Coordinates of C-alpha atoms and ligand atoms in Angstrom, one line a residue:
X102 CA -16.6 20.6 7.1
X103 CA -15.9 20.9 3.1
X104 CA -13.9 17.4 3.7
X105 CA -16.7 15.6 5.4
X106 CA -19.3 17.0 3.2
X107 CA -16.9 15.3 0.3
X108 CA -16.8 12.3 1.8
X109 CA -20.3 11.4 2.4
X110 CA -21.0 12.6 -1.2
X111 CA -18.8 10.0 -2.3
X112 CA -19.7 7.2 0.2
X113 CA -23.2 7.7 -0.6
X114 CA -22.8 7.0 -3.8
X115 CA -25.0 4.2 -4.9
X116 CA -23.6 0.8 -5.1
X117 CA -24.2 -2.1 -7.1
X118 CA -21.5 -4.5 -9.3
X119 CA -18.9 -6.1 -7.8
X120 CA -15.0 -6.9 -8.9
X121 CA -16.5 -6.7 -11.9
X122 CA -14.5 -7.8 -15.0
X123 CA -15.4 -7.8 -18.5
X124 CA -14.0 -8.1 -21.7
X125 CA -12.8 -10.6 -24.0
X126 CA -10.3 -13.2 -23.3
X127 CA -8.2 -14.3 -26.7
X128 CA -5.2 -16.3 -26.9
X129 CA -3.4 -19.0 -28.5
X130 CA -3.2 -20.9 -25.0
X131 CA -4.8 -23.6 -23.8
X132 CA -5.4 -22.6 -20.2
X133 CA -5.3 -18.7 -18.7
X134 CA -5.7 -16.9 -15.7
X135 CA -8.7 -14.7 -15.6
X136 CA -8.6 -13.3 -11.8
X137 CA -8.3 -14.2 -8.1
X138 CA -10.5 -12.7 -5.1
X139 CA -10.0 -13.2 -1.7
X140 CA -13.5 -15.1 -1.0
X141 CA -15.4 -15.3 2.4
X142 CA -16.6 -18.5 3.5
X143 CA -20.7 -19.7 2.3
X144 CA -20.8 -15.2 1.2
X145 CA -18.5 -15.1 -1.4
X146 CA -20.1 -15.4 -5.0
X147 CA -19.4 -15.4 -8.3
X148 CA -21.7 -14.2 -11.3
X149 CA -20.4 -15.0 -14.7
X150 CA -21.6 -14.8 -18.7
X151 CA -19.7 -16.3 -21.3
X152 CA -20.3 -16.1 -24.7
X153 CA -18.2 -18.4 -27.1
X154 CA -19.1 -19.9 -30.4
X155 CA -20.2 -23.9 -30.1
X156 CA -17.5 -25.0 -32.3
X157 CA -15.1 -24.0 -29.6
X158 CA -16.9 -26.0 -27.4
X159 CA -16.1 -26.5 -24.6
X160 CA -14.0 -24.5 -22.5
X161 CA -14.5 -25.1 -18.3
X162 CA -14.1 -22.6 -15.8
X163 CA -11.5 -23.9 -13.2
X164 CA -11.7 -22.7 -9.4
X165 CA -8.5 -23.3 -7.8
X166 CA -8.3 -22.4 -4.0
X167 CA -5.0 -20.8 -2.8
X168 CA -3.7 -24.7 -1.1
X169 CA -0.2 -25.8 -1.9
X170 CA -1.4 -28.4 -3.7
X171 CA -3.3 -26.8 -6.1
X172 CA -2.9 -23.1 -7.5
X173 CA 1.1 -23.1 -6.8
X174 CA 1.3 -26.2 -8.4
X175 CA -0.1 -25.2 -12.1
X176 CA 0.5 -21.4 -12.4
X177 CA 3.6 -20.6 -14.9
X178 CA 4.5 -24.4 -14.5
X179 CA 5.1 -25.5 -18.2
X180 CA 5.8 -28.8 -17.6
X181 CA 2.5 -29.5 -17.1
X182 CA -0.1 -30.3 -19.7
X183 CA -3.4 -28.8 -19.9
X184 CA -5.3 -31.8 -18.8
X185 CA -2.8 -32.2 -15.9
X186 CA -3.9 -28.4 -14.6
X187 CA -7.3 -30.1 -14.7
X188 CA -6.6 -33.1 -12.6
X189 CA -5.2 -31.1 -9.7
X190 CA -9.0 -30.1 -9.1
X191 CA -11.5 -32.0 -7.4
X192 CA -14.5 -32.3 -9.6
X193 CA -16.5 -33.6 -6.1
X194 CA -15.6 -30.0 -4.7
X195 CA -17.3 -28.1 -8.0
X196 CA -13.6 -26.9 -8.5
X197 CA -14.4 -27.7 -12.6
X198 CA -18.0 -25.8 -14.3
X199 CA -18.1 -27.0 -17.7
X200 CA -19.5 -24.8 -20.1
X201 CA -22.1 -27.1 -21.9
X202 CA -25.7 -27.7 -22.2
X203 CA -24.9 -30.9 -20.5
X204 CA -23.8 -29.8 -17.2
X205 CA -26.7 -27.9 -15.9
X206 CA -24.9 -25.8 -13.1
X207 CA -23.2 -23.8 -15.9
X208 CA -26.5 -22.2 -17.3
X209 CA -25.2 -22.6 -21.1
X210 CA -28.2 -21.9 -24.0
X211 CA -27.4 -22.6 -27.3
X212 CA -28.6 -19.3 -29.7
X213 CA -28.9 -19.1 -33.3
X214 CA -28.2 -22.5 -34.2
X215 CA -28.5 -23.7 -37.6
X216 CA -27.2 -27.2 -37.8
X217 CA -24.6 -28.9 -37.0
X218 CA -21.6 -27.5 -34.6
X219 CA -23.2 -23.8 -35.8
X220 CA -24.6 -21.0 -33.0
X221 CA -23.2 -19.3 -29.8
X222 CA -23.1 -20.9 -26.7
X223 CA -24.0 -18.1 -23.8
X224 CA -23.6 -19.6 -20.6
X225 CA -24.8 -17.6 -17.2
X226 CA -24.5 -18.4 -13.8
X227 CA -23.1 -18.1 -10.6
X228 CA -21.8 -20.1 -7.3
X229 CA -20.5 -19.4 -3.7
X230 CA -17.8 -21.0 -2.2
X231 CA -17.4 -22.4 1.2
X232 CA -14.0 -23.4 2.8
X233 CA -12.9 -23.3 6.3
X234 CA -11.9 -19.4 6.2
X235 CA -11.6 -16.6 4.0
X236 CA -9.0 -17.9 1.4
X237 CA -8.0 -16.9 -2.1
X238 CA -9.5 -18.4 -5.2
X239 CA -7.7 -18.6 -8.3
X240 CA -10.3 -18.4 -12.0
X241 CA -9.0 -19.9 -14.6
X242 CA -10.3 -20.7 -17.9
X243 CA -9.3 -24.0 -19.9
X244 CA -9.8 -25.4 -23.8
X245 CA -7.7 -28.7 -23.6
X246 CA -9.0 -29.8 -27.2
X247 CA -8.7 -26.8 -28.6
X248 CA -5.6 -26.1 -27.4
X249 CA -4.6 -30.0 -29.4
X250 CA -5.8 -28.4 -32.6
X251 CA -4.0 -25.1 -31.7
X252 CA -6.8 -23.2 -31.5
X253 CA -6.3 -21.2 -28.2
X254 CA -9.1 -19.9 -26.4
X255 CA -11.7 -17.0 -27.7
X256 CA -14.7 -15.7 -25.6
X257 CA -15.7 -12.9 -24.5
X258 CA -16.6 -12.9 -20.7
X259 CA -18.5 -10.5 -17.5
X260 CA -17.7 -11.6 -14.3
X261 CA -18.5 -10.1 -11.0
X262 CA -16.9 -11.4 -7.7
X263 CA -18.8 -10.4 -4.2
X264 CA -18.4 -11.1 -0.9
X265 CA -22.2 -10.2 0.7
X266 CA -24.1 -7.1 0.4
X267 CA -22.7 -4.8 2.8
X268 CA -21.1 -1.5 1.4
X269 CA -18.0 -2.2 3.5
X270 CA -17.9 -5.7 2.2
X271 CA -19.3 -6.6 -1.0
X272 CA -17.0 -5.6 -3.6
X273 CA -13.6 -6.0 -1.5
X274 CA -11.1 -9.4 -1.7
X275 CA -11.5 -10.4 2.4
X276 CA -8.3 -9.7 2.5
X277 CA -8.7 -6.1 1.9
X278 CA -11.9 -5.3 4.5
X279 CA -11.1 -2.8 6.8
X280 CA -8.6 -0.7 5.1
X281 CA -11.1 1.5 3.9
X282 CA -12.4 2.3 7.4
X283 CA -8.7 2.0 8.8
X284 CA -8.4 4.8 6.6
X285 CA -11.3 6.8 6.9
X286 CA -10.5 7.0 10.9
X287 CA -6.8 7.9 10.3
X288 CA -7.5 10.4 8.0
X289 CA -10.0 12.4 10.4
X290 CA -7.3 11.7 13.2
X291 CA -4.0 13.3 10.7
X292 CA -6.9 16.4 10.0
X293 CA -7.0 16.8 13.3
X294 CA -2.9 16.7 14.2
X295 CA -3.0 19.3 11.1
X296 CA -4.6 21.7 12.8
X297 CA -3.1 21.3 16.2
X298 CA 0.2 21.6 14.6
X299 CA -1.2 24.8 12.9
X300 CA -1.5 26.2 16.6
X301 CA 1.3 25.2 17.5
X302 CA 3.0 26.9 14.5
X303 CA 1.2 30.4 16.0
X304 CA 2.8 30.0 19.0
X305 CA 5.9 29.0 17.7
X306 CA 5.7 32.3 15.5
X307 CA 4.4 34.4 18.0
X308 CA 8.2 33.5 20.0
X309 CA 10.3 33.8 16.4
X310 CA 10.7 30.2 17.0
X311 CA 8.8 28.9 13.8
X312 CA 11.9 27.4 11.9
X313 CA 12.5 25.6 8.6
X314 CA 12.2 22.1 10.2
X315 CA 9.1 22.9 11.6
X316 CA 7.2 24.1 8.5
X317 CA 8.6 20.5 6.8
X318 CA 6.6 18.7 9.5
X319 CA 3.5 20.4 8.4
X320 CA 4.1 19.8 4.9
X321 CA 4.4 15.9 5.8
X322 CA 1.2 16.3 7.5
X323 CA -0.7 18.0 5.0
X324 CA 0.8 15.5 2.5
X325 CA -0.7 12.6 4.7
X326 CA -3.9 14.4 4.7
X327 CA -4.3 15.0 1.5
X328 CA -2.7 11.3 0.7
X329 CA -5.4 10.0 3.1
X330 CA -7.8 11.7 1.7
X331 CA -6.9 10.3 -2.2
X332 CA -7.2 7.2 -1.4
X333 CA -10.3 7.3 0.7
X334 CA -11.9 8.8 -2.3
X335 CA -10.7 6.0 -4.7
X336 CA -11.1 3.3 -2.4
X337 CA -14.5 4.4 -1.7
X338 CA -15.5 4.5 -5.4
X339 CA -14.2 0.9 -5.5
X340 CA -16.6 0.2 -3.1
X341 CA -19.5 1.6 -4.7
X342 CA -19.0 0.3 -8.1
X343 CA -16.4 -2.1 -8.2
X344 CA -14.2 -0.6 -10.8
X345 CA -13.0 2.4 -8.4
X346 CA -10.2 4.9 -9.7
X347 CA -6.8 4.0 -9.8
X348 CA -5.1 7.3 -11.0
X349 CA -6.6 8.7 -7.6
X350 CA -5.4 5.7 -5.8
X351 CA -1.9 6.4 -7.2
X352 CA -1.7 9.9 -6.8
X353 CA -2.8 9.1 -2.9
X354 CA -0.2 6.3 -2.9
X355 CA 2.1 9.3 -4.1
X356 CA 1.4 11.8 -1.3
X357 CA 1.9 9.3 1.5
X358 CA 5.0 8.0 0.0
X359 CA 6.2 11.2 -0.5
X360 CA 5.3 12.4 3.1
X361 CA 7.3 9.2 4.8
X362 CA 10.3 10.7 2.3
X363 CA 9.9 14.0 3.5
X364 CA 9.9 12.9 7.4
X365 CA 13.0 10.8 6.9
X366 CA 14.8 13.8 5.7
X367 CA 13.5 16.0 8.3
X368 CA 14.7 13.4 10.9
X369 CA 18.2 13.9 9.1
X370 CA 18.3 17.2 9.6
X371 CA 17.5 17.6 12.9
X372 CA 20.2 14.6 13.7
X373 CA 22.6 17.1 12.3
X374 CA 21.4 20.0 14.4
X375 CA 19.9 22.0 11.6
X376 CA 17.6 25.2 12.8
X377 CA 18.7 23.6 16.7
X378 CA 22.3 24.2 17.2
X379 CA 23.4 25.6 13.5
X380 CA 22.0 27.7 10.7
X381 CA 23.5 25.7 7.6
X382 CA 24.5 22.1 6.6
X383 CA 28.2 22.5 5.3
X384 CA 28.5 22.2 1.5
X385 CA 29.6 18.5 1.2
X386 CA 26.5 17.9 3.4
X387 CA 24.3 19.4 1.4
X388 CA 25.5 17.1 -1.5
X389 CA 25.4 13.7 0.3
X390 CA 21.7 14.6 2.0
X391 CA 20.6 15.2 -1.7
X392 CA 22.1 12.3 -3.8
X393 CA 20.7 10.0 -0.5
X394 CA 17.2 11.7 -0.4
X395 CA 17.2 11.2 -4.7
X396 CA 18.3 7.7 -4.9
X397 CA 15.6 6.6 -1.8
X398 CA 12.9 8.5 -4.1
X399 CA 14.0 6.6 -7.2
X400 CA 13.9 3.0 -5.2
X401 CA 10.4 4.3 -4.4
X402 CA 9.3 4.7 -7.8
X403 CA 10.9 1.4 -8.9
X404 CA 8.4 -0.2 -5.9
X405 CA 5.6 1.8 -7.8
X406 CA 6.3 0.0 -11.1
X407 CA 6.4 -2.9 -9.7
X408 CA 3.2 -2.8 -8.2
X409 CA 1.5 -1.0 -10.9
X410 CA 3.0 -2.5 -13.7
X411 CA 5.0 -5.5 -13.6
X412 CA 3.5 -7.1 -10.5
X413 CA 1.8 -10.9 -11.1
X414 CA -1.6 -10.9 -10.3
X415 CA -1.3 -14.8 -10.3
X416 CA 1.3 -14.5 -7.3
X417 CA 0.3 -13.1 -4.2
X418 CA 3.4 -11.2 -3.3
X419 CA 4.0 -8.7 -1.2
X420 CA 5.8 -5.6 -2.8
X421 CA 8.4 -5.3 -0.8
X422 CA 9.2 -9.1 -1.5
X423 CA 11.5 -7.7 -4.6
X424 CA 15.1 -6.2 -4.9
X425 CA 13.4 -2.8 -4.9
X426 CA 11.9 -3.8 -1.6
X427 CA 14.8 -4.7 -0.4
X428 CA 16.9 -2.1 -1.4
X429 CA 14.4 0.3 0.5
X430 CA 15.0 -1.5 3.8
X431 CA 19.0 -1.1 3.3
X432 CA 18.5 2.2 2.8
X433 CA 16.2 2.6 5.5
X434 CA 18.9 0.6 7.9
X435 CA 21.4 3.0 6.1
X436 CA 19.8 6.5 7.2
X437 CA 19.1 5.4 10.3
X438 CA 23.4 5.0 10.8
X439 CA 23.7 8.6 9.3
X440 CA 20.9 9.6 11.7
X441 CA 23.3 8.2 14.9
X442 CA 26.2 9.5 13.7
X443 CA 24.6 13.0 13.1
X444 CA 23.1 12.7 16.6
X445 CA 26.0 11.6 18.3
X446 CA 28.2 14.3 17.0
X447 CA 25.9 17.1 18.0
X448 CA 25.5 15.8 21.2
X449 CA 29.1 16.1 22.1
X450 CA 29.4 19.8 20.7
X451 CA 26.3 20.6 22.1
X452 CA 25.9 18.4 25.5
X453 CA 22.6 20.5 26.7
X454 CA 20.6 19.6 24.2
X455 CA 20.0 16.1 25.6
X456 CA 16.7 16.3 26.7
X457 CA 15.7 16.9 23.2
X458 CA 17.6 14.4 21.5
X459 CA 17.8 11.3 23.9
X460 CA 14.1 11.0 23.2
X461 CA 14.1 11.6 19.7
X462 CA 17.0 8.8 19.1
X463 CA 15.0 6.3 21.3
X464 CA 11.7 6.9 19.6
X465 CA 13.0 7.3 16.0
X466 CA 15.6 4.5 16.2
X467 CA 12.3 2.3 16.2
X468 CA 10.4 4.5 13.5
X469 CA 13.6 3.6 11.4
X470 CA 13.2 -0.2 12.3
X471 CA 9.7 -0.3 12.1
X472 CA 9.1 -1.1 8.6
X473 CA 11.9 -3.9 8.1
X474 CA 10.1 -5.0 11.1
X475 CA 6.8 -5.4 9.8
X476 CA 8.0 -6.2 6.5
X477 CA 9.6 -9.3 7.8
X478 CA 6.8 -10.4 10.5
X479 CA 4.3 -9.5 7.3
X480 CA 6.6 -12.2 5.2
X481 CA 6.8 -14.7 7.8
X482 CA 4.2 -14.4 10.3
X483 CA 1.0 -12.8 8.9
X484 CA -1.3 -15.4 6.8
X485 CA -1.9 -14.1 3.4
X486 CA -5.6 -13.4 3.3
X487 CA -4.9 -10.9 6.2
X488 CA -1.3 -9.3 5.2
X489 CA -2.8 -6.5 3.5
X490 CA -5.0 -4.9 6.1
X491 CA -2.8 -5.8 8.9
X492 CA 0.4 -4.1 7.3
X493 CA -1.9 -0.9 6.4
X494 CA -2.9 -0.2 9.8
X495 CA 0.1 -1.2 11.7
X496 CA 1.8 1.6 9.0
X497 CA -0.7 4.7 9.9
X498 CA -0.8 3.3 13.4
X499 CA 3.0 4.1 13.2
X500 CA 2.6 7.2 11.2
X501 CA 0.5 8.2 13.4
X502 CA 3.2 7.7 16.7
X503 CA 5.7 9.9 15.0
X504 CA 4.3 12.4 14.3
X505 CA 2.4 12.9 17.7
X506 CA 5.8 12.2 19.6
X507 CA 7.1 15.1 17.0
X508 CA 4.2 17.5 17.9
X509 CA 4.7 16.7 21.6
X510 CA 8.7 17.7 21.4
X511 CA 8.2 20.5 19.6
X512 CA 5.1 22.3 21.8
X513 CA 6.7 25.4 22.8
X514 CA 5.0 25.5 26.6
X515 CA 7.0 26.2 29.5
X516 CA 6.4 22.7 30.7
X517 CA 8.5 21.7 28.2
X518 CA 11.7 21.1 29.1
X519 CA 12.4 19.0 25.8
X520 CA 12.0 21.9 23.9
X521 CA 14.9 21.8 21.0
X522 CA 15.2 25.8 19.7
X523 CA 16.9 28.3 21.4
X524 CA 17.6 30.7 18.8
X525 CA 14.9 32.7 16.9
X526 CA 14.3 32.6 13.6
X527 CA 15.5 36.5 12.9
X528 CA 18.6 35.8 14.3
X529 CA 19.4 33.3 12.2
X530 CA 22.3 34.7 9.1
X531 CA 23.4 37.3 11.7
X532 CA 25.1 34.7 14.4
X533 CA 28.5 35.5 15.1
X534 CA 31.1 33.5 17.0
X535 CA 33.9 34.9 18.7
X536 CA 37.3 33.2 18.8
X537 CA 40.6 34.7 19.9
X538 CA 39.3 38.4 19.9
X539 CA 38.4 38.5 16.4
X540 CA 34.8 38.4 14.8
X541 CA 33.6 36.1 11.8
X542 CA 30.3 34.8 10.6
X543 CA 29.8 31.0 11.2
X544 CA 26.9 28.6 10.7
X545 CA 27.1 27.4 14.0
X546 CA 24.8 28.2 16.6
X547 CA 26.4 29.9 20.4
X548 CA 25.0 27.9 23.2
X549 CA 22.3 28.3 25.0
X550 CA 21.4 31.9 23.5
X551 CA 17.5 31.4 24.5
Ligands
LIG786 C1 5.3 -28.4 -12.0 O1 4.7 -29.6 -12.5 C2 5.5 -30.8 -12.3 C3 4.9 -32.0 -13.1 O2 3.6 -32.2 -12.7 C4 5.6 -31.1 -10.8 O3 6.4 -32.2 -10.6 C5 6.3 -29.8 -10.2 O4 6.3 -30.0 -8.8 C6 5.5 -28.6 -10.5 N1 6.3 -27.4 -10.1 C7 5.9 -26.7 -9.1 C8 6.8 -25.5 -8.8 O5 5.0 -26.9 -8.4
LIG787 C1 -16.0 -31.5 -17.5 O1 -14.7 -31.3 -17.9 C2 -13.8 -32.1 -17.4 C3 -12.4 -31.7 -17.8 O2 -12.4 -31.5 -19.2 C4 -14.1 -33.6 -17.8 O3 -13.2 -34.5 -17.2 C5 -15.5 -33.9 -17.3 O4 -15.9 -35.2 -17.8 C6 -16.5 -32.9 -17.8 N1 -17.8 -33.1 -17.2 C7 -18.9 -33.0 -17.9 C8 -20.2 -33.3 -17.1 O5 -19.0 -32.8 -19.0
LIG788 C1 -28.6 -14.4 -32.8 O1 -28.7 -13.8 -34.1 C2 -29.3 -12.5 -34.0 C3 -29.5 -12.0 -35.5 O2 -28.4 -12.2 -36.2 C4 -28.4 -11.5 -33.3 O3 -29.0 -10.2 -33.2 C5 -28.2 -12.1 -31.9 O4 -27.3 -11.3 -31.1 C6 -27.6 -13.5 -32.0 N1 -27.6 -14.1 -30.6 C7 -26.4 -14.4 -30.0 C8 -26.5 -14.9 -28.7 O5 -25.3 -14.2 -30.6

């Protein structure tokens, strides 16, 4: 109740900017990118002020749309001059808004002049854009002459980029609608599994059955929830004002990340019978499962920097489209072999446990596979203005899968006959095997105790 009480304080939250960029722009170039958005056909719009001094004059504001042709053609292309990033635009198309009193569309009013080439130029204005779908639009800002007497470029600048008036709409790149709601309904659903699995837990507990792998499925839920809920909260500011909060975004990004980490080394665990058929990983084990689990957590925070740091606004990449990326997936490909092998060698010590590990190899083999999968289809398949909320919901929808199929094996009803513990949790430490008459301690569980 607390939760939802939170989260229509902070969706109520009045609205209105946009993406709303200000600042000033100053460098010794000729031609720089200021932003991209992800603009809706005839909604889309774009609010500007510039303020430059009218000896500079004139810079142009230069919309480039996403096309082959066009933005991949100029940006971080050297050999080409200013005025050659110019005349890939289509002046017919209002692609070029000259910032002069001449050219009335740009709004410019000379202030404060006091003679010749004196004064400050503030131009204000705004357009929409129409094209045949939602497609990204690349703002630029270029000073050809200035950039011949080596000038560079110096304004300062406010810009606010909309698409309509909608709450669910107006400030977000079209390429990102629907991951706040995506959100929003997967992080009441994950609640919800959080406090089935809670009752579940009590009934586990009530048979001595609650074991170590058990409680690190509820941590990765909680994690999710409280991930979810991060990122609800900072995507939702965005939404109200534009600017949202990107430490909260992070810190959400964080928690889910870390959940997917923790699930992964759950799924390890239970491949090598852990809490189902023995009491301990052996020593060597132990090592390998932590140098693997630190080195995936390290890749992760390398795919962090990238997209936090080092990734190109100009480029609309994907971030798994860099080594990092791709040294996930190996990985990825890489536990899902240890998982087989960990499987397959419990299996043959411990035949009758089948019915609990047939269907976890079948259903986690494609957990494992899943997000190469998407990745690739994402890569190849999935047009660019839509990658972004495609990929998110086809990742909780998965999340989601696991963790139910998890919840499912793990019920401890008599109808379940895929039930995986058969020793209790106080019996654990005192197991003893008994080979040729004598009596030792082992970490191996006797069969079918239960
Ligand atoms: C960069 O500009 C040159 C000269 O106009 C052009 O031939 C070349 O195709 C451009 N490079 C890219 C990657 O588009
Ligand atoms: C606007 O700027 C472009 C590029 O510098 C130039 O070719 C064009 O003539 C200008 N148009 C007006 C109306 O000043
Ligand atoms: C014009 O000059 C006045 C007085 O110096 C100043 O307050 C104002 O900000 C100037 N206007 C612009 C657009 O720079």
């Amino acid at each position: 109740m607390y939760l939802l009480t939170l989260l229509v304080g902070v969706l109520t939250v009045t609205c209105c900017s946009g993406l709303y960029l200000e600042g000033r722009l100053f460098t010794r170039e000729d031609w720089s990118f200021l932003s991209r958005f992800c603009f809706l056909s005839d909604i889309g719009r774009m609010q500007f002020k510039f303020v430059f001094p009218y000896a500079d004059c004139c810079n142009n504001i230069l919309l480039y749309f996403d096309d082959g042709v066009q933005w991949p053609k100029v940006y971080k292309n050297s050999s080409k001059t200013c005025h050659q990033k110019e005349a890939v635009l289509e002046p017919e198309n209002n692609q070029i808004i000259n910032l002069t009193t001449r050219y009335t569309w740009s709004g410019c009013v000379l202030h404060n002049s006091s003679g010749e080439n004196s004064g400050v130029l503030v131009c204000e204005g705004g357009r929409s854009f129409r094209s045949k779908h939602e497609r990204w639009w690349y703002i630029a800002i270029s000073n050809c002459k200035s950039g011949q007497l080596g000038k560079g470029i110096d304004l300062t600048y406010q810009v606010k980029l909309t698409n309509g008036h909608s709450f669910w709409t107006e400030h977000f790149s079209a390429d990102e609608f629907g991951i706040l709601e995506t959100n929003l309904f997967f992080l009441i659903v994950f609640a919800l599994m959080l406090i089935l699995s809670i009752h579940v837990a009590v009934s586990l507990q009530n048979r001595q059955m609650l074991h170590t792998t058990y409680k690190m499925f509820m941590v990765c839920i909680a994690l999710e929830v409280f991930g979810l809920l991060m990122l609800c909260v900072a995507i939702g500011t965005y939404a109200s004002d534009g600017i949202g909060n990107n430490g909260l975004k992070l810190i959400g990004e964080i928690l889910g990340t870390s959940a997917e980490l923790l699930f992964l080394l759950l799924l390890l665990l239970l491949g090598k019978g852990f809490t189902i058929t023995r009491g301990h990983l052996s020593y060597a084990g132990t090592i390998k499962m932590s140098v693997f689990i630190t080195v995936y957590a390290v890749i992760d925070v390398i795919l962090f920097l990238y997209e936090y740091i080092l990734f190109d606004p100009g480029l609309v990449l994907y971030v798994y489209e860099s080594p990092a990326g791709y040294g996930l997936i190996g990985l990825r490909l890489a536990a899902w072999v240890w998982f087989s092998y960990g499987i397959i060698f419990t299996l043959k010590h411990y035949p009758e446990k089948n019915k609990f590990y047939y269907p976890l190899y079948g259903i986690y083999t494609i957990w494992f596979y899943a997000i190469p999968i998407i990745v690739l289809v994402a890569t190849f398949a999935i047009p660019r203005y839509m990658r972004r909320k495609v990929v998110n919901g086809l990742q909780r929808c998965i999340d989601f899968l696991a963790y139910s199929v998890f919840l499912t094996l793990m019920r401890p009803q008599a109808a379940n006959r895929n039930f995986p513990y058969h020793v209790r949790t106080s019996q654990i430490g005192t197991v003893v095997s008994v080979t040729d008459g004598k009596t030792h301690a082992t970490s191996n569980f006797p069969h079918n105790m239960y």
